[in-house]
Coordinates of C-alpha atoms in Angstrom, one line a residue:
M1 CA -113.2 -42.9 62.1
E2 CA -112.0 -45.8 59.2
E3 CA -112.9 -49.2 59.9
T4 CA -109.2 -50.2 59.9
Q5 CA -108.3 -47.5 62.6
T6 CA -111.4 -48.7 64.8
A7 CA -110.1 -52.3 64.2
Q8 CA -106.5 -51.0 65.2
L9 CA -108.0 -49.4 68.6
F10 CA -109.7 -53.0 69.5
F11 CA -106.4 -54.5 69.3
Q12 CA -104.5 -51.9 71.4
E13 CA -107.0 -50.8 73.8
E14 CA -109.8 -53.4 74.3
V15 CA -107.9 -56.7 73.5
P16 CA -105.6 -56.5 76.2
D17 CA -107.9 -55.9 78.8
L18 CA -110.3 -58.6 77.7
L19 CA -107.3 -61.0 77.8
K20 CA -106.9 -60.1 81.3
C21 CA -110.3 -61.7 82.0
L22 CA -109.6 -64.9 80.4
R23 CA -108.9 -67.8 82.8
A24 CA -107.4 -71.2 82.1
D25 CA -110.6 -72.9 83.9
Q26 CA -113.0 -71.1 81.7
K27 CA -115.3 -73.3 79.3
P28 CA -116.3 -72.5 76.0
L29 CA -119.9 -71.8 75.2
W30 CA -119.3 -74.2 71.8
G31 CA -116.5 -76.2 70.6
F32 CA -113.6 -78.0 72.4
M33 CA -110.9 -75.3 72.6
T34 CA -109.3 -74.5 76.0
P35 CA -108.6 -71.1 76.7
Q36 CA -104.9 -71.6 76.0
H37 CA -105.9 -73.5 72.7
M38 CA -107.8 -70.5 71.7
V39 CA -105.1 -67.9 72.6
E40 CA -102.4 -70.0 70.8
H41 CA -104.7 -70.5 67.5
L42 CA -105.1 -66.7 67.5
I43 CA -101.2 -66.6 67.3
V44 CA -101.2 -69.0 64.6
I45 CA -103.6 -66.9 62.4
F46 CA -101.7 -63.6 63.1
K47 CA -98.4 -65.4 61.9
M48 CA -100.1 -66.3 58.7
S49 CA -101.1 -62.9 58.3
I50 CA -97.8 -61.5 57.8
G51 CA -96.3 -64.6 55.7
R52 CA -94.6 -66.5 58.8
I53 CA -96.9 -69.4 58.2
N54 CA -98.6 -70.5 55.2
L55 CA -101.6 -72.8 54.5
P56 CA -103.0 -73.5 51.3
V57 CA -106.0 -71.6 49.9
V58 CA -108.8 -74.1 50.0
S59 CA -111.8 -71.6 48.2
K60 CA -112.2 -71.2 44.5
E61 CA -110.9 -68.1 43.3
E62 CA -114.3 -67.1 41.7
D63 CA -115.5 -67.0 45.5
F64 CA -112.9 -64.9 46.9
P65 CA -114.8 -61.6 46.8
R66 CA -117.9 -63.0 48.4
L67 CA -115.8 -64.8 50.9
K68 CA -113.4 -61.7 51.7
A69 CA -116.4 -59.6 52.0
Y70 CA -117.7 -62.0 54.8
L71 CA -114.5 -62.4 56.4
M72 CA -114.1 -58.6 56.8
K73 CA -117.6 -57.7 57.8
D74 CA -118.1 -57.1 61.7
S75 CA -120.7 -59.7 62.0
P76 CA -121.0 -63.0 64.0
M77 CA -119.1 -65.9 62.4
R78 CA -120.6 -69.5 62.0
R79 CA -119.5 -71.4 64.7
S80 CA -117.6 -74.8 64.9
V81 CA -116.1 -73.9 61.2
P82 CA -114.0 -76.9 59.9
A83 CA -110.0 -76.2 60.0
P84 CA -108.6 -75.5 56.4
N85 CA -106.7 -78.6 56.7
G86 CA -110.0 -80.8 57.4
K87 CA -108.5 -81.5 61.0
N88 CA -110.7 -80.6 63.7
E89 CA -108.4 -81.8 66.5
L90 CA -106.7 -79.8 69.2
Q91 CA -103.0 -78.8 68.5
P92 CA -100.3 -79.6 71.2
L93 CA -99.8 -76.4 73.2
R94 CA -96.7 -74.8 72.5
S95 CA -96.7 -72.3 75.7
A96 CA -96.0 -73.2 79.4
N97 CA -99.1 -71.8 80.7
L98 CA -102.1 -69.6 79.6
E99 CA -100.2 -66.3 81.0
E100 CA -97.2 -67.0 78.8
A101 CA -99.6 -67.5 75.6
K102 CA -101.5 -64.6 76.3
E103 CA -98.1 -62.4 76.5
K104 CA -97.0 -64.2 73.0
L105 CA -100.6 -62.9 71.5
L106 CA -100.0 -59.5 72.4
K107 CA -96.6 -59.3 70.8
E108 CA -98.0 -61.0 67.7
I109 CA -100.3 -58.2 67.5
E110 CA -97.5 -55.6 67.7
V111 CA -95.8 -57.2 65.1
F112 CA -98.9 -57.4 62.8
L113 CA -99.4 -53.6 63.5
A114 CA -95.9 -52.9 62.5
F115 CA -96.0 -55.0 59.6
M116 CA -99.5 -53.5 58.6
K117 CA -97.8 -49.8 58.5
D118 CA -94.8 -51.0 56.9
N119 CA -96.3 -53.2 54.1
P120 CA -99.7 -51.7 53.4
D121 CA -99.9 -53.1 50.1
R122 CA -98.5 -56.8 50.8
E123 CA -101.3 -59.5 50.0
L124 CA -101.0 -62.6 51.9
N125 CA -103.3 -65.8 51.4
H126 CA -106.3 -66.3 53.6
P127 CA -107.2 -69.8 53.5
Y128 CA -110.7 -69.0 52.6
G129 CA -110.6 -65.5 51.4
G130 CA -107.5 -65.8 49.1
P131 CA -105.0 -62.7 49.1
M132 CA -105.8 -60.2 51.6
K133 CA -103.9 -56.9 52.3
P134 CA -103.1 -56.2 56.1
S135 CA -105.7 -53.6 56.1
E136 CA -108.4 -56.6 55.1
W137 CA -106.8 -58.8 57.5
I138 CA -107.2 -56.7 60.6
L139 CA -110.6 -56.6 59.6
F140 CA -110.8 -60.1 59.8
H141 CA -108.7 -60.5 63.0
R142 CA -111.0 -58.3 65.0
K143 CA -114.0 -60.6 63.9
H144 CA -112.2 -63.6 64.5
F145 CA -111.2 -62.4 68.0
K146 CA -114.7 -61.5 68.4
H147 CA -115.9 -65.0 67.6
H148 CA -113.4 -66.4 70.0
F149 CA -114.1 -63.9 73.0
I150 CA -117.8 -64.6 72.6
Q151 CA -117.1 -68.2 72.6
F152 CA -115.4 -67.8 76.0
G153 CA -118.1 -65.1 77.3
L154 CA -115.6 -62.3 77.5
I155 CA -117.9 -60.2 75.3
P156 CA -121.6 -60.4 74.8
D157 CA -122.9 -62.3 71.8
Y158 CA -123.8 -60.0 68.7
E159 CA -127.6 -60.9 69.6
S160 CA -127.5 -60.2 73.1

C-alpha cells in the first residue's frame, strides 16, 4: 500500500478512536500543552495545509529538500520544537471544551482529505519545509499527530 494511503487510513480509522481516549485531565509527558491546546494546535496545522492559515517560511530554500524529507519520514519528531513565530506560549483556547475541539479536529481532517483529492498538485507552504503538496502534507500530519499522541500517552513511543 502506498504511504499516502496508509496515512489516510491512519486518519480515517485510528485517529477517531485515539481521540476518544484523550481526557481533559491528561498530563503531557513533555511540554506544557493541555490536551485541548494540543487538539486546537493540530486544527491550526490542518488549516495551514489547505491554505486557510498562512505562516511565513522560516527555513532557507536550500534546506527545503532535507527538511521536507525529515517532515515526511515516519519517525520520531524532536520534542519541544520552537514555534515558527518564536513564541513558545499557549494560545488562547477557541473551543468551549475538549470534546468540542475534538469534533472540530475530525471535521478538519475530512476537509483536508477532500482538499487532497480535489487539489493533488496544489503546493502550500510549511513554515519549515517550504512548498508541499497534499500528498506530502498528509505524511507530515501523520508524523505530527503521532508526536502529540505519544506526548499524551495515547500511543507508545517509537522506542518502546
